[in-house]
PDB file of C-alpha atoms in Angstrom:
ATOM      1  CA  UNK A   1    -126.564 138.022 194.297  1.00  0.00           C
ATOM      2  CA  UNK A   2    -127.870 139.999 191.359  1.00  0.00           C
ATOM      3  CA  UNK A   3    -131.021 140.354 189.288  1.00  0.00           C
ATOM      4  CA  UNK A   4    -131.261 139.070 185.722  1.00  0.00           C
ATOM      5  CA  UNK A   5    -130.713 142.500 184.191  1.00  0.00           C
ATOM      6  CA  UNK A   6    -127.751 143.215 186.478  1.00  0.00           C
ATOM      7  CA  UNK A   7    -126.148 139.891 185.570  1.00  0.00           C
ATOM      8  CA  UNK A   8    -126.730 140.500 181.861  1.00  0.00           C
ATOM      9  CA  UNK A   9    -125.031 143.897 182.109  1.00  0.00           C
ATOM     10  CA  UNK A  10    -122.172 142.565 184.251  1.00  0.00           C
ATOM     11  CA  UNK A  11    -121.421 139.729 181.849  1.00  0.00           C
ATOM     12  CA  UNK A  12    -121.637 142.167 178.930  1.00  0.00           C
ATOM     13  CA  UNK A  13    -118.993 144.333 180.625  1.00  0.00           C
ATOM     14  CA  UNK A  14    -116.893 141.165 181.093  1.00  0.00           C
ATOM     15  CA  UNK A  15    -116.850 140.582 177.349  1.00  0.00           C
ATOM     16  CA  UNK A  16    -120.104 138.991 176.231  1.00  0.00           C
ATOM     17  CA  UNK A  17    -121.268 140.721 173.033  1.00  0.00           C
ATOM     18  CA  UNK A  18    -124.566 141.858 174.520  1.00  0.00           C
ATOM     19  CA  UNK A  19    -126.450 141.919 177.812  1.00  0.00           C
ATOM     20  CA  UNK A  20    -128.273 138.621 177.343  1.00  0.00           C
ATOM     21  CA  UNK A  21    -131.214 137.605 179.493  1.00  0.00           C
ATOM     22  CA  UNK A  22    -131.683 134.180 181.040  1.00  0.00           C
ATOM     23  CA  UNK A  23    -134.656 133.569 178.755  1.00  0.00           C
ATOM     24  CA  UNK A  24    -132.602 134.391 175.636  1.00  0.00           C
ATOM     25  CA  UNK A  25    -129.812 132.060 176.651  1.00  0.00           C
ATOM     26  CA  UNK A  26    -132.167 129.247 177.671  1.00  0.00           C
ATOM     27  CA  UNK A  27    -133.989 129.623 174.336  1.00  0.00           C
ATOM     28  CA  UNK A  28    -130.658 129.545 172.470  1.00  0.00           C
ATOM     29  CA  UNK A  29    -129.654 126.378 174.355  1.00  0.00           C
ATOM     30  CA  UNK A  30    -133.047 124.805 173.591  1.00  0.00           C
ATOM     31  CA  UNK A  31    -132.731 125.707 169.905  1.00  0.00           C
ATOM     32  CA  UNK A  32    -129.227 124.262 169.690  1.00  0.00           C
ATOM     33  CA  UNK A  33    -130.260 121.015 171.384  1.00  0.00           C
ATOM     34  CA  UNK A  34    -133.210 120.728 168.997  1.00  0.00           C
ATOM     35  CA  UNK A  35    -130.983 121.212 165.938  1.00  0.00           C
ATOM     36  CA  UNK A  36    -128.474 118.651 167.258  1.00  0.00           C
ATOM     37  CA  UNK A  37    -131.333 116.141 167.627  1.00  0.00           C
ATOM     38  CA  UNK A  38    -132.145 116.521 163.924  1.00  0.00           C
ATOM     39  CA  UNK A  39    -128.515 116.726 162.784  1.00  0.00           C
ATOM     40  CA  UNK A  40    -126.431 119.902 163.009  1.00  0.00           C
ATOM     41  CA  UNK A  41    -125.356 120.623 159.431  1.00  0.00           C
ATOM     42  CA  UNK A  42    -123.502 123.927 159.795  1.00  0.00           C
ATOM     43  CA  UNK A  43    -119.719 124.133 160.218  1.00  0.00           C
ATOM     44  CA  UNK A  44    -117.548 123.450 163.247  1.00  0.00           C
ATOM     45  CA  UNK A  45    -116.976 127.148 163.932  1.00  0.00           C
ATOM     46  CA  UNK A  46    -120.698 127.924 164.052  1.00  0.00           C
ATOM     47  CA  UNK A  47    -121.182 124.921 166.307  1.00  0.00           C
ATOM     48  CA  UNK A  48    -118.519 125.993 168.794  1.00  0.00           C
ATOM     49  CA  UNK A  49    -119.924 129.525 168.715  1.00  0.00           C
ATOM     50  CA  UNK A  50    -123.409 128.147 169.434  1.00  0.00           C
ATOM     51  CA  UNK A  51    -122.137 126.206 172.471  1.00  0.00           C
ATOM     52  CA  UNK A  52    -121.289 129.486 174.179  1.00  0.00           C
ATOM     53  CA  UNK A  53    -124.954 130.057 175.069  1.00  0.00           C
ATOM     54  CA  UNK A  54    -124.504 127.283 177.654  1.00  0.00           C
ATOM     55  CA  UNK A  55    -121.317 128.973 178.904  1.00  0.00           C
ATOM     56  CA  UNK A  56    -123.300 132.158 179.501  1.00  0.00           C
ATOM     57  CA  UNK A  57    -125.813 130.251 181.607  1.00  0.00           C
ATOM     58  CA  UNK A  58    -122.997 128.670 183.603  1.00  0.00           C
ATOM     59  CA  UNK A  59    -121.431 132.060 184.344  1.00  0.00           C
ATOM     60  CA  UNK A  60    -124.773 133.681 185.125  1.00  0.00           C
ATOM     61  CA  UNK A  61    -125.746 130.933 187.609  1.00  0.00           C
ATOM     62  CA  UNK A  62    -122.852 131.930 189.846  1.00  0.00           C
ATOM     63  CA  UNK A  63    -124.183 135.493 190.065  1.00  0.00           C
ATOM     64  CA  UNK A  64    -127.973 135.312 189.923  1.00  0.00           C
ATOM     65  CA  UNK A  65    -130.486 135.665 192.741  1.00  0.00           C
ATOM     66  CA  UNK A  66    -131.484 132.310 194.221  1.00  0.00           C
ATOM     67  CA  UNK A  67    -135.097 132.820 193.147  1.00  0.00           C
ATOM     68  CA  UNK A  68    -134.100 133.135 189.473  1.00  0.00           C
ATOM     69  CA  UNK A  69    -131.845 130.089 189.760  1.00  0.00           C
ATOM     70  CA  UNK A  70    -134.656 128.011 191.290  1.00  0.00           C
ATOM     71  CA  UNK A  71    -137.094 129.195 188.625  1.00  0.00           C
ATOM     72  CA  UNK A  72    -134.919 128.246 185.631  1.00  0.00           C
ATOM     73  CA  UNK A  73    -132.898 125.263 186.882  1.00  0.00           C
ATOM     74  CA  UNK A  74    -135.513 122.583 186.035  1.00  0.00           C
ATOM     75  CA  UNK A  75    -135.698 123.779 182.401  1.00  0.00           C
ATOM     76  CA  UNK A  76    -131.924 123.947 182.040  1.00  0.00           C
ATOM     77  CA  UNK A  77    -131.473 120.534 183.658  1.00  0.00           C
ATOM     78  CA  UNK A  78    -134.025 119.061 181.235  1.00  0.00           C
ATOM     79  CA  UNK A  79    -132.187 120.615 178.281  1.00  0.00           C
ATOM     80  CA  UNK A  80    -128.846 119.390 179.638  1.00  0.00           C
ATOM     81  CA  UNK A  81    -130.272 115.865 179.889  1.00  0.00           C
ATOM     82  CA  UNK A  82    -131.642 116.136 176.366  1.00  0.00           C
ATOM     83  CA  UNK A  83    -128.230 117.351 175.123  1.00  0.00           C
ATOM     84  CA  UNK A  84    -126.507 114.411 176.822  1.00  0.00           C
ATOM     85  CA  UNK A  85    -128.942 112.023 175.125  1.00  0.00           C
ATOM     86  CA  UNK A  86    -128.163 113.340 171.618  1.00  0.00           C
ATOM     87  CA  UNK A  87    -124.407 113.651 172.063  1.00  0.00           C
ATOM     88  CA  UNK A  88    -121.478 111.364 172.758  1.00  0.00           C
ATOM     89  CA  UNK A  89    -118.936 111.936 175.521  1.00  0.00           C
ATOM     90  CA  UNK A  90    -115.441 111.714 174.032  1.00  0.00           C
ATOM     91  CA  UNK A  91    -113.797 113.916 176.676  1.00  0.00           C
ATOM     92  CA  UNK A  92    -113.610 116.655 174.061  1.00  0.00           C
ATOM     93  CA  UNK A  93    -111.106 114.891 171.832  1.00  0.00           C
ATOM     94  CA  UNK A  94    -112.861 115.772 168.563  1.00  0.00           C
ATOM     95  CA  UNK A  95    -113.769 119.395 169.406  1.00  0.00           C
ATOM     96  CA  UNK A  96    -110.312 120.031 170.836  1.00  0.00           C
ATOM     97  CA  UNK A  97    -108.919 119.658 167.297  1.00  0.00           C
ATOM     98  CA  UNK A  98    -110.772 122.860 166.331  1.00  0.00           C
ATOM     99  CA  UNK A  99    -111.318 124.883 169.503  1.00  0.00           C
ATOM    100  CA  UNK A 100    -109.376 125.117 172.747  1.00  0.00           C
ATOM    101  CA  UNK A 101    -111.497 123.427 175.378  1.00  0.00           C
ATOM    102  CA  UNK A 102    -112.514 125.418 178.450  1.00  0.00           C
ATOM    103  CA  UNK A 103    -112.244 124.074 182.005  1.00  0.00           C
ATOM    104  CA  UNK A 104    -113.523 120.604 182.924  1.00  0.00           C
ATOM    105  CA  UNK A 105    -116.627 121.978 184.673  1.00  0.00           C
ATOM    106  CA  UNK A 106    -117.953 123.005 181.243  1.00  0.00           C
ATOM    107  CA  UNK A 107    -118.852 119.405 180.400  1.00  0.00           C
ATOM    108  CA  UNK A 108    -120.869 120.242 177.248  1.00  0.00           C
ATOM    109  CA  UNK A 109    -117.556 120.956 175.455  1.00  0.00           C
ATOM    110  CA  UNK A 110    -116.488 117.360 176.021  1.00  0.00           C
ATOM    111  CA  UNK A 111    -119.306 115.892 173.944  1.00  0.00           C
ATOM    112  CA  UNK A 112    -120.124 115.873 170.248  1.00  0.00           C
ATOM    113  CA  UNK A 113    -123.377 115.228 168.378  1.00  0.00           C
ATOM    114  CA  UNK A 114    -124.360 111.595 167.952  1.00  0.00           C
ATOM    115  CA  UNK A 115    -125.636 112.373 164.428  1.00  0.00           C
ATOM    116  CA  UNK A 116    -122.661 113.464 162.338  1.00  0.00           C
ATOM    117  CA  UNK A 117    -123.914 115.146 159.189  1.00  0.00           C
ATOM    118  CA  UNK A 118    -123.141 118.154 157.040  1.00  0.00           C
ATOM    119  CA  UNK A 119    -120.014 120.228 157.493  1.00  0.00           C
ATOM    120  CA  UNK A 120    -119.888 119.607 161.235  1.00  0.00           C
ATOM    121  CA  UNK A 121    -120.077 115.856 160.740  1.00  0.00           C
ATOM    122  CA  UNK A 122    -117.295 115.952 158.151  1.00  0.00           C
ATOM    123  CA  UNK A 123    -115.035 117.976 160.460  1.00  0.00           C
ATOM    124  CA  UNK A 124    -115.684 115.856 163.527  1.00  0.00           C
ATOM    125  CA  UNK A 125    -115.169 112.607 161.615  1.00  0.00           C
ATOM    126  CA  UNK A 126    -111.822 113.956 160.386  1.00  0.00           C
ATOM    127  CA  UNK A 127    -110.905 114.423 164.065  1.00  0.00           C
ATOM    128  CA  UNK A 128    -111.841 110.838 164.921  1.00  0.00           C
ATOM    129  CA  UNK A 129    -115.434 111.277 166.086  1.00  0.00           C
ATOM    130  CA  UNK A 130    -117.734 108.311 165.653  1.00  0.00           C
ATOM    131  CA  UNK A 131    -121.474 108.677 165.165  1.00  0.00           C
ATOM    132  CA  UNK A 132    -124.290 108.044 162.758  1.00  0.00           C
ATOM    133  CA  UNK A 133    -124.709 109.733 159.388  1.00  0.00           C
ATOM    134  CA  UNK A 134    -128.300 109.878 158.131  1.00  0.00           C
ATOM    135  CA  UNK A 135    -127.011 111.104 154.743  1.00  0.00           C
ATOM    136  CA  UNK A 136    -125.498 107.687 154.033  1.00  0.00           C
ATOM    137  CA  UNK A 137    -128.188 105.515 155.609  1.00  0.00           C
TER     138      UNK A 137
END
C-alpha cells in the first residue's frame, strides 16, 4: 500500500490531470454534493466532469495505506450518503444519454440530482429524468 503522495503521483501517471491529494478530492466531492443540494445549474458536461472527483477517490482507495483509508472513510461515507439523499437512482439512464457510464461499482454515475434546474436540469429532463424544478415552483 502507498502513501497519499505516492498514490497522487501514481494516479497522475495513469492519466489524471494532476497529482491530487485525498483532501483535495474529498473537498471537491463535498463541494459537488453541496451544489447538488441547492440545484446544480451548470451544463451536463461540467456535471459529468465534476463526478470524476469521486472516481479518483475510488481508485485511490484501492492503493492507499490502511491508516489513510480508515482516517477518511467516515467523511467519504457521510458525503456518499448525502449524495444519495439529494439524487435519484435511475440506473444511469439519463446520464448515459450524454456520457458513457463506467463500471457498475461506480454507483454515483447511476444517479442524477433530485433538483433539476438550469442547463443540467434541461438536459436531464430531455433524457427522461424526473425531479423537481425550483425555477417553476
